[in-house]
Amino acid sequence: MTPELQQLREFTRRHFLERCHLGLANMFLASMARGAASGPDNPLAPKKPEHAPKAKSIIYLHMAGSPSQLELWDYKPELQKYDGKDCPQNLLEGKRFAFIKGVPKLLATPYQFRQHGQSGAWMSELLPNFAKAADDVCIIRSMTTDQFNHAPAQLYLHTGNPRFGYASMGAWATYGLGSENQDLPGFVVLVSGGNNPDGGKSLWGSGYLPSVYQGVQCRTQGDPVLFLSDPEGMDRGLRRKTLDAIRDLNSMQERRFGDPETQARIAQYELAYRMQTSVPKVMDISKEPDSMHKRYGTEPGKVSFANNCLLARRLVENGVRFVQLFHWGWDHHGSSRREDIRYDLPGKAKVMDQSVSALITDLKERGLLKDTLVVWGGEFGRTPMRENRGGSYGPWVGRDHHPYAFTMWMAGGGIKAGLNYGETDEIGYYVGRDRVNVRDLQATILHLLGLNPYRLSFAYQGLNQRLIGPTDEGRIMKDLLA
Amino acid sequence: MPPRIMIAILACALGAQAQAPVDYQRDIRPILAKRCIACHGPDEHGRQANLRLDTQEGATGKSGGYAGIVPGKSAKSRVYARITDSRRPMPPVGPRLSPQEVDLIRQWIDSGAPYTNHWAFERPRRPVAPAVSDPKWPVVEFDNFVLARLDKEGLRPSPVADRYTLARRVALDLTGLPPSPEMTAAYLKDTSPEAYERLVDKLLASPQYGERWARVWLDLARYADTQGYEKDNRRTIWPYRDWVIRALNSNMRFDEFTKLQLAGDLIPQATEEDLIATGFHRNTMTNTEGGTDDEEFRDAAIRDRVAVTGQVWMGLTLGCAQCHTHKYDPISHKEFYQFYAFFNQTEDSDKPDDRPALKLANASTLILKELPENQRRKTHILERGNFLTPGEEVEASVPAAFAAFPKGAPRNRLGLAEWLVSKENPLTARVTVNRFWARLFGKGIVESEEDFGTQGTAPANQELLDWLATEYMRLNWDGKAILKTIVMSATYRQSSNATPELLEKDPTNRLLARGARFRLDAEVMRDQALAVSGLLSKKMYGPPVMPWQPDGVWQVVYNGERWITSEGEDRYRRGLYTFMRRTSPYPSSMSYDAPTGEICTMRRIRTNTPLQALTSLNDPVFMEAAQQLALRTLRETGKSESARAARMFQLVLARPPEKEELRRIVSLHREVKKDLARKKASAEKLLHYDRTLYKADLEETVIADARKEGGGWRYATEDPGDGWLDAGHDDAGWRTGRGLFGAFENEERQKEVATSWETDTLWLRHEFTASERKLSDFRLQVKTVSGFEAWINGISAAGSPQERTGYYEYPITSAAERAIRPGRNVLAIRVVRNHEKKSGQSFDAGLVATRPPDFGKAGRDDADRASWVVVANAILNLDETLTRR
């Protein structure tokens, strides 16, 4: 066993000794002596958090490509005035953009903004449903990141490092807390929008952590989990018979060879068998009432963001710790009609507005919102300038990548509802006050889950690797906490 | 449970927190390094109070400075006084030392303030083999170190493993494949004392040896067939993979292997092969996303090369020194960039075209190429590791703490390679033999294979490691020889069976009182399933292949690259030939802990998850292996149920089953057979499982159409009268022709016509023979702009009133399929033009069917045969199958 797993085991064992009364502890030790002395105990067994968690589960809605905050959340009347004017030089000096060349023009939003709810949150007309949830969410308009390209920015956000090979937030949460439902994966990933996010599967990978903690991608078409269905011709009855024989033969071998790992293997095969029933059950939204489908805009059997939102609720309801959604297609550069903020964004926003609002309401009605943290955002923001790819303007309108200011929102478990946090400057270029960096977001999320972001670490390559990186700059944002 | 065991476990659990004696490297050096050395360290200019604390001479005043420490007497040491001073404590800035830190320093001074060098940074010395309790046990000299350790613990080694186990173990370890039945049989028959050695030699000489150990090396080389990052486009670097396989098979010495990979381009008169070898460091990722700064990612690639070189050869975490001096190991910030300077002179930059490349006969592969003299880059220390803030300029050099740079060696990558494999280097041989050991025993003697520094795990048996390291150098880095030494040892050959006593005393087998047992690697698992079922292709080398994988997994954002399942034997190649896309790795390998090629993977951490169970139970690739294993068993074995069960078991596990195992397998077969007798469709699907994956491949042509240059049609253009469609009809008076039949106005189209047909109706007959092997799933492939109707042996088989573009497939009715007899049959077709003659008319047809699986003489009972597929699925999923023991 690796030292890491050893540590893990040590942790679980101590945790049991501390928490369980003697009978249970005895049982646990008995099973260790019999079977698992050198085999891994279940590394996904629930673990005690460092402090009482505010959020038991998290639904992280990542809009891959990065939606424009200036069309949705961040109202800038000044920018309207400067529409079509050259961007001031001092905002361009020493800056690197993905596509902008030379001096671009400032760009007003074509959408109307209004204030909503008690909190007076500004939102654009593209969010008619979400506007009604204004008092349930905390909108952070002062987000910043260090990366201005999709893959590095997504990796930085989800794994704490812009390069490949690091452990994702969901993997960290599962490593630190285990899984509540042993018949379902603890960390589920749902992807919509026609493509994987740019950072690929590394965004839910386990990096240097054992691969048991990586996210399990569930799908709404075909097998919900890869290789979940029995092969053609093998029905449940035959599968059961096969597994019985495998168990019996493994037990014979364990008696002869004495390797406790064999017991662990038998257990995993039994869990796989249970997952074959439990996963399709939770993934099957066809039995949800019509009213629910109407509310979310779901269509069973399709791959859609709406379906994934409804699934997120079902998964959380069933004890899944970390549900990560990626919805691709928000990269509105204005280089084609499909990337135009006037022609494409409204459609994307409409779907998102409906399903996300439905999710918040649904969670609230079921009493799940109070201990489910919902996070929404892209990997960076978009420029207040109109993108001039190749140095000139064509027929389409869009904005380039912008790491210096963007908007995210959070709701539920432990978050102050109805809070408008942070501000950008008059044209939305820089953060004006109450800056929140991606590191702060990571620290805050781990904190809400009951983990200590500074202590949650894993020894690898001579360093104590952490989600929040090597320095302690990431802050738990007390202002955002309920 | 006996209380004794419970106490033992509790003690073990608590033991982790028990106090160990203070260790300078582990406990003291980090405190000094972090809090004291900046002002009291090697830097003479900045040194305060003339006190130096990083060496014993300095700290005790022996080198002329201020004596801060009196060894053995903390009360008399100024250092201790100042760190505990309540008014003006040291260090003057930052928080005070914690009470624990203060206490550690006190204990250390009181124990004589020893400044020890880290064990791994001293050259290994060949230890003298100790006397042991049982002088007959050791086979190889290093066995003495293992036994001496067991003697000390009062343990006995385990008996030697039985020969079946040994054959499978050593074959899996050396070639990554189970032994073939013939190989095992030959070994069992050979009763001479040299039998085992002969087997080992045979395995080391087999080409599969190179494939297995290349996969081990490719983990380190972060090999992949794509560029990485967002776009992750395809790149051609497989010639490098092939180079590694060839180098290992020809047993290239490790020093040569090192020099060529790090600096093949700098060797005088470098050959094409030498250049291909430099692909090792061209496996770094390339970022071609919009707006990326080429220099930023060129810099990232160079750092990666530095870090990977440090990791792979020396087990050093050099990468930690890129932002600041290494916190624990003697590698300064400056030394990192001096090392960096060696790699900073290559032509490649972060560009989509991935230059420079070497043109080969059939491909173009990435290589390293040194910049011309007049274009050399200057190397600077990068402040806080940021490429935008260069600091002091540095020259190429190696960290001072390990070994001197070889005299006369050039200050370039070639010189660096010589330094790595010089016998002065304390780490390279140790790290390399430790890696061999880890692949053969499941974990290294130093468990943290990636870190031999002060933060790594201590060696379980340092003398054992040092003996192996010195032996490897004595053998002049001969890889096959050192592997042979290890697998010949008594230590390696022990049975892996564990007794409760051993499990209690040494649960993780650090002491080696038994053989190793661990789960197979992802690729080995797949290769094994293919090998035992007879599917595995032995084809070596060449471009990566795309075996079957589920739809929808491979999603590529930008370049539209598709996963197109390879044809023929390329589906069944060994795992190391599978196309490796960094952002979309092969799914079944991923669930079994295979790396993605994004980073250098020094060891794979094995996990045990339900997703793995789902993969080996249900992945169609494993299921196809089960089907083929069943067919192979049926073909190769007599009809007795237990003979079949035993054969199948032995094909997979390379040992005969025990009686109780055999009984359980037979009973599974009976249960399944009973079940399948009632489920004909299930039985059919299991038996023909491969069809669901690749139907076209199993297709057999019965009557060739024009595309396949077919002919031999009998045809008539006037009504031949009743009975013309029966098999027995005499068509001797009919004309003979071949497709395409028809006529066109258009000259181009007319060229396709082989036999002119201009009437309204065409009558066709074609004889065919159905072979002994019963074909099934007959389909008519027809190209027509007219309606047609077809019969086989007079029974209506297919038809259509409409025209279709191109060849279109019509399944034959089951009544017609039943009418096909061994021997002579007749397909009869009537074509009726169903439109007014416009521009023309045409017709052609062919008949295809699916080849059935080869059951040998297995009888005709589908339920019986299909149930062996289920049994095979179970046997391929036994813990013992997935494990090497």
Short mmCIF file of N, CA, C and O in Angstrom, two decimals, chain B residues 741-834:
data_model
loop_
_atom_site.label_atom_id
_atom_site.label_comp_id
_atom_site.label_asym_id
_atom_site.label_seq_id
_atom_site.Cartn_x
_atom_site.Cartn_y
_atom_site.Cartn_z
N PHE B 741 -25.77 -5.15 -65.44
CA PHE B 741 -26.67 -5.32 -66.57
C PHE B 741 -27.35 -3.99 -66.82
O PHE B 741 -27.68 -3.28 -65.88
N GLY B 742 -27.58 -3.66 -68.08
CA GLY B 742 -28.34 -2.44 -68.32
C GLY B 742 -27.92 -1.70 -69.57
O GLY B 742 -27.18 -2.24 -70.42
N ALA B 743 -28.40 -0.48 -69.68
CA ALA B 743 -28.07 0.39 -70.81
C ALA B 743 -28.32 1.84 -70.41
O ALA B 743 -29.28 2.13 -69.68
N PHE B 744 -27.43 2.73 -70.80
CA PHE B 744 -27.58 4.15 -70.48
C PHE B 744 -27.36 5.00 -71.72
O PHE B 744 -26.59 4.63 -72.60
N GLU B 745 -28.02 6.15 -71.74
CA GLU B 745 -27.75 7.11 -72.81
C GLU B 745 -26.42 7.79 -72.57
O GLU B 745 -25.61 7.98 -73.45
N ASN B 746 -26.23 8.16 -71.31
CA ASN B 746 -25.00 8.84 -70.91
C ASN B 746 -23.79 7.94 -71.12
O ASN B 746 -23.74 6.80 -70.63
N GLU B 747 -22.81 8.44 -71.85
CA GLU B 747 -21.65 7.60 -72.20
C GLU B 747 -20.85 7.14 -71.00
O GLU B 747 -20.43 6.00 -70.91
N GLU B 748 -20.67 8.07 -70.07
CA GLU B 748 -19.90 7.74 -68.88
C GLU B 748 -20.54 6.57 -68.14
O GLU B 748 -19.87 5.63 -67.73
N ARG B 749 -21.85 6.68 -67.94
CA ARG B 749 -22.55 5.65 -67.19
C ARG B 749 -22.58 4.35 -68.00
O ARG B 749 -22.51 3.26 -67.42
N GLN B 750 -22.68 4.49 -69.27
CA GLN B 750 -22.72 3.30 -70.13
C GLN B 750 -21.44 2.48 -69.97
O GLN B 750 -21.45 1.26 -70.07
N LYS B 751 -20.32 3.18 -69.64
CA LYS B 751 -19.03 2.47 -69.48
C LYS B 751 -19.08 1.44 -68.36
O LYS B 751 -18.35 0.45 -68.37
N GLU B 752 -19.94 1.70 -67.36
CA GLU B 752 -20.03 0.76 -66.22
C GLU B 752 -20.75 -0.53 -66.61
O GLU B 752 -20.64 -1.55 -65.93
N VAL B 753 -21.54 -0.46 -67.65
CA VAL B 753 -22.35 -1.62 -68.03
C VAL B 753 -21.47 -2.71 -68.62
O VAL B 753 -20.67 -2.48 -69.51
N ALA B 754 -21.64 -3.95 -68.08
CA ALA B 754 -20.84 -5.07 -68.58
C ALA B 754 -21.68 -5.94 -69.53
O ALA B 754 -21.15 -6.56 -70.44
N THR B 755 -22.98 -6.04 -69.26
CA THR B 755 -23.86 -6.85 -70.09
C THR B 755 -25.07 -6.02 -70.49
O THR B 755 -25.74 -5.47 -69.62
N SER B 756 -25.29 -5.91 -71.76
CA SER B 756 -26.37 -5.05 -72.23
C SER B 756 -27.74 -5.66 -71.93
O SER B 756 -27.99 -6.85 -72.13
N TRP B 757 -28.65 -4.83 -71.37
CA TRP B 757 -30.02 -5.26 -71.11
C TRP B 757 -30.93 -4.08 -71.39
O TRP B 757 -30.83 -3.05 -70.74
N GLU B 758 -31.78 -4.22 -72.41
CA GLU B 758 -32.61 -3.10 -72.80
C GLU B 758 -34.10 -3.39 -72.72
O GLU B 758 -34.92 -2.51 -72.95
N THR B 759 -34.47 -4.69 -72.44
CA THR B 759 -35.89 -5.05 -72.37
C THR B 759 -36.53 -4.58 -71.08
O THR B 759 -35.85 -4.05 -70.20
N ASP B 760 -37.86 -4.84 -70.94
CA ASP B 760 -38.56 -4.43 -69.72
C ASP B 760 -38.21 -5.32 -68.53
O ASP B 760 -38.18 -4.86 -67.41
N THR B 761 -37.99 -6.60 -68.81
CA THR B 761 -37.79 -7.55 -67.71
C THR B 761 -36.51 -8.33 -67.93
O THR B 761 -36.14 -8.63 -69.07
N LEU B 762 -35.86 -8.64 -66.79
CA LEU B 762 -34.62 -9.43 -66.86
C LEU B 762 -34.74 -10.59 -65.88
O LEU B 762 -35.13 -10.39 -64.73
N TRP B 763 -34.43 -11.82 -66.36
CA TRP B 763 -34.45 -12.99 -65.48
C TRP B 763 -33.00 -13.42 -65.22
O TRP B 763 -32.23 -13.52 -66.18
N LEU B 764 -32.66 -13.63 -63.95
CA LEU B 764 -31.28 -14.00 -63.62
C LEU B 764 -31.25 -15.24 -62.75
O LEU B 764 -32.13 -15.44 -61.91
N ARG B 765 -30.22 -16.06 -62.95
CA ARG B 765 -29.99 -17.21 -62.04
C ARG B 765 -28.50 -17.29 -61.73
O ARG B 765 -27.66 -17.01 -62.57
N HIS B 766 -28.20 -17.68 -60.50
CA HIS B 766 -26.80 -17.87 -60.12
C HIS B 766 -26.71 -19.03 -59.14
O HIS B 766 -27.41 -19.04 -58.14
N GLU B 767 -25.83 -19.96 -59.44
CA GLU B 767 -25.65 -21.08 -58.50
C GLU B 767 -24.69 -20.68 -57.40
O GLU B 767 -23.80 -19.86 -57.63
N PHE B 768 -24.85 -21.26 -56.24
CA PHE B 768 -23.81 -21.10 -55.20
C PHE B 768 -23.78 -22.35 -54.33
O PHE B 768 -24.74 -23.10 -54.25
N THR B 769 -22.62 -22.55 -53.71
CA THR B 769 -22.46 -23.71 -52.83
C THR B 769 -22.39 -23.19 -51.40
O THR B 769 -21.66 -22.23 -51.13
N ALA B 770 -23.14 -23.79 -50.53
CA ALA B 770 -23.02 -23.45 -49.11
C ALA B 770 -21.97 -24.39 -48.52
O ALA B 770 -22.06 -25.59 -48.70
N SER B 771 -20.98 -23.81 -47.87
CA SER B 771 -19.88 -24.64 -47.36
C SER B 771 -20.35 -25.45 -46.16
O SER B 771 -21.45 -25.27 -45.65
N GLU B 772 -19.47 -26.33 -45.70
CA GLU B 772 -19.78 -27.15 -44.52
C GLU B 772 -20.05 -26.27 -43.31
O GLU B 772 -20.96 -26.49 -42.54
N ARG B 773 -19.17 -25.24 -43.16
CA ARG B 773 -19.38 -24.29 -42.05
C ARG B 773 -20.62 -23.50 -42.36
O ARG B 773 -20.66 -22.74 -43.32
N LYS B 774 -21.61 -23.66 -41.57
CA LYS B 774 -22.90 -23.06 -41.87
C LYS B 774 -22.84 -21.54 -41.76
O LYS B 774 -22.55 -21.00 -40.70
N LEU B 775 -23.09 -20.88 -42.87
CA LEU B 775 -23.15 -19.42 -42.84
C LEU B 775 -24.53 -19.00 -42.35
O LEU B 775 -25.49 -19.75 -42.44
N SER B 776 -24.62 -17.78 -41.86
CA SER B 776 -25.94 -17.31 -41.45
C SER B 776 -26.05 -15.83 -41.77
O SER B 776 -25.08 -15.21 -42.20
N ASP B 777 -27.23 -15.28 -41.52
CA ASP B 777 -27.44 -13.85 -41.69
C ASP B 777 -27.16 -13.44 -43.15
O ASP B 777 -26.39 -12.52 -43.41
N PHE B 778 -27.80 -14.18 -44.11
CA PHE B 778 -27.58 -13.89 -45.53
C PHE B 778 -28.19 -12.55 -45.91
O PHE B 778 -29.28 -12.21 -45.46
N ARG B 779 -27.48 -11.78 -46.74
CA ARG B 779 -28.00 -10.51 -47.24
C ARG B 779 -27.71 -10.39 -48.73
O ARG B 779 -26.64 -10.77 -49.20
N LEU B 780 -28.70 -9.86 -49.42
CA LEU B 780 -28.53 -9.58 -50.83
C LEU B 780 -28.08 -8.13 -50.96
O LEU B 780 -28.68 -7.25 -50.35
N GLN B 781 -27.00 -7.88 -51.73
CA GLN B 781 -26.56 -6.51 -51.93
C GLN B 781 -26.85 -6.14 -53.37
O GLN B 781 -26.30 -6.74 -54.29
N VAL B 782 -27.74 -5.18 -53.54
CA VAL B 782 -28.30 -4.91 -54.86
C VAL B 782 -28.12 -3.47 -55.26
O VAL B 782 -28.30 -2.56 -54.45
N LYS B 783 -27.75 -3.31 -56.53
CA LYS B 783 -27.73 -1.96 -57.09
C LYS B 783 -28.71 -1.95 -58.25
O LYS B 783 -28.58 -2.75 -59.18
N THR B 784 -29.72 -1.10 -58.19
CA THR B 784 -30.72 -1.13 -59.26
C THR B 784 -31.44 0.21 -59.38
O THR B 784 -31.56 0.95 -58.41
N VAL B 785 -31.88 0.50 -60.59
CA VAL B 785 -32.79 1.63 -60.74
C VAL B 785 -34.16 1.07 -61.09
O VAL B 785 -35.02 1.76 -61.61
N SER B 786 -34.34 -0.24 -60.82
CA SER B 786 -35.62 -0.90 -61.13
C SER B 786 -36.08 -1.69 -59.92
O SER B 786 -35.33 -1.86 -58.96
N GLY B 787 -37.28 -2.19 -59.99
CA GLY B 787 -37.75 -3.06 -58.92
C GLY B 787 -37.23 -4.47 -59.16
O GLY B 787 -36.87 -4.84 -60.28
N PHE B 788 -37.19 -5.30 -58.10
CA PHE B 788 -36.73 -6.68 -58.31
C PHE B 788 -37.38 -7.59 -57.27
O PHE B 788 -37.91 -7.14 -56.25
N GLU B 789 -37.27 -8.88 -57.54
CA GLU B 789 -37.77 -9.89 -56.62
C GLU B 789 -36.78 -11.05 -56.66
O GLU B 789 -36.29 -11.39 -57.74
N ALA B 790 -36.45 -11.66 -55.50
CA ALA B 790 -35.44 -12.72 -55.48
C ALA B 790 -35.95 -13.95 -54.74
O ALA B 790 -36.74 -13.84 -53.81
N TRP B 791 -35.47 -15.13 -55.19
CA TRP B 791 -35.82 -16.41 -54.55
C TRP B 791 -34.55 -17.22 -54.33
O TRP B 791 -33.60 -17.10 -55.11
N ILE B 792 -34.53 -18.01 -53.28
CA ILE B 792 -33.46 -18.98 -53.14
C ILE B 792 -34.09 -20.36 -53.12
O ILE B 792 -35.00 -20.62 -52.32
N ASN B 793 -33.61 -21.22 -54.01
CA ASN B 793 -34.16 -22.56 -54.16
C ASN B 793 -35.69 -22.52 -54.24
O ASN B 793 -36.38 -23.35 -53.65
N GLY B 794 -36.20 -21.51 -54.92
CA GLY B 794 -37.63 -21.40 -55.15
C GLY B 794 -38.41 -20.71 -54.03
O GLY B 794 -39.60 -20.49 -54.14
N ILE B 795 -37.75 -20.38 -52.94
CA ILE B 795 -38.44 -19.74 -51.81
C ILE B 795 -38.18 -18.24 -51.86
O ILE B 795 -37.04 -17.80 -52.00
N SER B 796 -39.24 -17.47 -51.70
CA SER B 796 -39.12 -16.03 -51.80
C SER B 796 -38.11 -15.51 -50.78
O SER B 796 -38.19 -15.81 -49.59
N ALA B 797 -37.13 -14.72 -51.24
CA ALA B 797 -36.02 -14.33 -50.37
C ALA B 797 -35.95 -12.83 -50.11
O ALA B 797 -35.62 -12.41 -49.00
N ALA B 798 -36.23 -12.01 -51.11
CA ALA B 798 -36.13 -10.56 -50.93
C ALA B 798 -36.75 -9.87 -52.12
O ALA B 798 -37.01 -10.50 -53.13
N GLY B 799 -36.98 -8.57 -51.99
CA GLY B 799 -37.51 -7.85 -53.13
C GLY B 799 -37.77 -6.40 -52.78
O GLY B 799 -37.78 -6.03 -51.60
N SER B 800 -37.91 -5.60 -53.82
CA SER B 800 -38.21 -4.20 -53.59
C SER B 800 -38.79 -3.60 -54.85
O SER B 800 -38.33 -3.90 -55.95
N PRO B 801 -39.83 -2.78 -54.73
CA PRO B 801 -40.38 -2.14 -55.90
C PRO B 801 -39.61 -0.89 -56.29
O PRO B 801 -39.80 -0.34 -57.36
N GLN B 802 -38.74 -0.42 -55.38
CA GLN B 802 -38.16 0.90 -55.62
C GLN B 802 -36.72 0.83 -56.06
O GLN B 802 -36.02 -0.12 -55.79
N GLU B 803 -36.29 1.95 -56.61
CA GLU B 803 -34.87 2.07 -56.88
C GLU B 803 -34.18 2.67 -55.66
O GLU B 803 -34.80 3.31 -54.83
N ARG B 804 -32.86 2.41 -55.58
CA ARG B 804 -32.04 2.98 -54.49
C ARG B 804 -30.75 3.46 -55.11
O ARG B 804 -30.31 2.92 -56.12
N THR B 805 -30.14 4.42 -54.48
CA THR B 805 -28.84 4.85 -54.99
C THR B 805 -27.78 3.89 -54.47
O THR B 805 -27.78 3.54 -53.30
N GLY B 806 -26.89 3.47 -55.34
CA GLY B 806 -25.76 2.64 -54.94
C GLY B 806 -26.22 1.25 -54.51
O GLY B 806 -27.37 0.86 -54.70
N TYR B 807 -25.29 0.50 -53.90
CA TYR B 807 -25.62 -0.86 -53.44
C TYR B 807 -26.40 -0.76 -52.15
O TYR B 807 -26.02 -0.03 -51.24
N TYR B 808 -27.45 -1.52 -52.04
CA TYR B 808 -28.28 -1.48 -50.86
C TYR B 808 -28.47 -2.91 -50.39
O TYR B 808 -28.58 -3.84 -51.19
N GLU B 809 -28.52 -3.07 -49.04
CA GLU B 809 -28.53 -4.42 -48.51
C GLU B 809 -29.95 -4.85 -48.13
O GLU B 809 -30.65 -4.12 -47.44
N TYR B 810 -30.35 -6.03 -48.61
CA TYR B 810 -31.68 -6.58 -48.28
C TYR B 810 -31.48 -7.90 -47.53
O TYR B 810 -30.88 -8.82 -48.10
N PRO B 811 -31.95 -8.01 -46.28
CA PRO B 811 -31.81 -9.30 -45.60
C PRO B 811 -32.68 -10.36 -46.28
O PRO B 811 -33.74 -10.07 -46.81
N ILE B 812 -32.17 -11.58 -46.26
CA ILE B 812 -32.89 -12.71 -46.85
C ILE B 812 -33.92 -13.21 -45.84
O ILE B 812 -33.62 -13.28 -44.64
N THR B 813 -35.10 -13.56 -46.32
CA THR B 813 -36.13 -14.05 -45.38
C THR B 813 -35.64 -15.31 -44.68
O THR B 813 -34.82 -16.07 -45.22
N SER B 814 -36.16 -15.53 -43.48
CA SER B 814 -35.66 -16.70 -42.74
C SER B 814 -36.10 -17.99 -43.43
O SER B 814 -35.39 -18.99 -43.37
N ALA B 815 -37.26 -17.97 -44.12
CA ALA B 815 -37.69 -19.17 -44.85
C ALA B 815 -36.67 -19.51 -45.93
O ALA B 815 -36.28 -20.68 -46.10
N ALA B 816 -36.21 -18.47 -46.65
CA ALA B 816 -35.23 -18.71 -47.70
C ALA B 816 -33.90 -19.18 -47.12
O ALA B 816 -33.23 -20.05 -47.65
N GLU B 817 -33.53 -18.58 -45.98
CA GLU B 817 -32.27 -18.98 -45.36
C GLU B 817 -32.32 -20.45 -44.93
O GLU B 817 -31.33 -21.18 -45.07
N ARG B 818 -33.50 -20.84 -44.44
CA ARG B 818 -33.66 -22.25 -44.04
C ARG B 818 -33.57 -23.18 -45.25
O ARG B 818 -33.19 -24.35 -45.12
N ALA B 819 -33.92 -22.66 -46.41
CA ALA B 819 -33.93 -23.51 -47.61
C ALA B 819 -32.53 -23.74 -48.18
O ALA B 819 -32.36 -24.53 -49.11
N ILE B 820 -31.54 -23.03 -47.64
CA ILE B 820 -30.17 -23.21 -48.16
C ILE B 820 -29.62 -24.53 -47.63
O ILE B 820 -29.65 -24.80 -46.43
N ARG B 821 -29.14 -25.34 -48.56
CA ARG B 821 -28.64 -26.67 -48.20
C ARG B 821 -27.14 -26.75 -48.45
O ARG B 821 -26.63 -26.02 -49.31
N PRO B 822 -26.46 -27.63 -47.74
CA PRO B 822 -25.06 -27.87 -48.11
C PRO B 822 -25.05 -28.33 -49.57
O PRO B 822 -25.96 -29.02 -50.01
N GLY B 823 -24.06 -27.94 -50.32
CA GLY B 823 -24.03 -28.31 -51.74
C GLY B 823 -24.65 -27.22 -52.59
O GLY B 823 -24.61 -26.05 -52.27
N ARG B 824 -25.28 -27.64 -53.71
CA ARG B 824 -25.72 -26.70 -54.73
C ARG B 824 -27.03 -26.00 -54.37
O ARG B 824 -27.99 -26.60 -53.93
N ASN B 825 -27.06 -24.67 -54.57
CA ASN B 825 -28.25 -23.85 -54.36
C ASN B 825 -28.36 -22.88 -55.52
O ASN B 825 -27.38 -22.62 -56.22
N VAL B 826 -29.55 -22.30 -55.68
CA VAL B 826 -29.72 -21.34 -56.76
C VAL B 826 -30.43 -20.09 -56.29
O VAL B 826 -31.48 -20.16 -55.63
N LEU B 827 -29.81 -18.95 -56.62
CA LEU B 827 -30.45 -17.66 -56.41
C LEU B 827 -31.08 -17.24 -57.73
O LEU B 827 -30.40 -17.26 -58.77
N ALA B 828 -32.37 -16.92 -57.69
CA ALA B 828 -33.05 -16.49 -58.91
C ALA B 828 -33.63 -15.10 -58.70
O ALA B 828 -34.16 -14.81 -57.64
N ILE B 829 -33.48 -14.24 -59.71
CA ILE B 829 -33.95 -12.86 -59.55
C ILE B 829 -34.71 -12.43 -60.80
O ILE B 829 -34.28 -12.71 -61.93
N ARG B 830 -35.82 -11.74 -60.55
CA ARG B 830 -36.50 -11.13 -61.69
C ARG B 830 -36.49 -9.62 -61.49
O ARG B 830 -36.88 -9.12 -60.42
N VAL B 831 -35.99 -8.93 -62.53
CA VAL B 831 -35.91 -7.48 -62.45
C VAL B 831 -36.94 -6.90 -63.42
O VAL B 831 -36.99 -7.29 -64.58
N VAL B 832 -37.76 -5.99 -62.89
CA VAL B 832 -38.79 -5.41 -63.73
C VAL B 832 -38.61 -3.90 -63.75
O VAL B 832 -38.59 -3.26 -62.70
N ARG B 833 -38.45 -3.37 -64.95
CA ARG B 833 -38.32 -1.93 -65.03
C ARG B 833 -39.64 -1.31 -64.62
O ARG B 833 -40.69 -1.63 -65.16
N ASN B 834 -39.60 -0.47 -63.65
CA ASN B 834 -40.86 0.07 -63.15
C ASN B 834 -41.07 1.52 -63.55
O ASN B 834 -41.79 2.25 -62.93
#
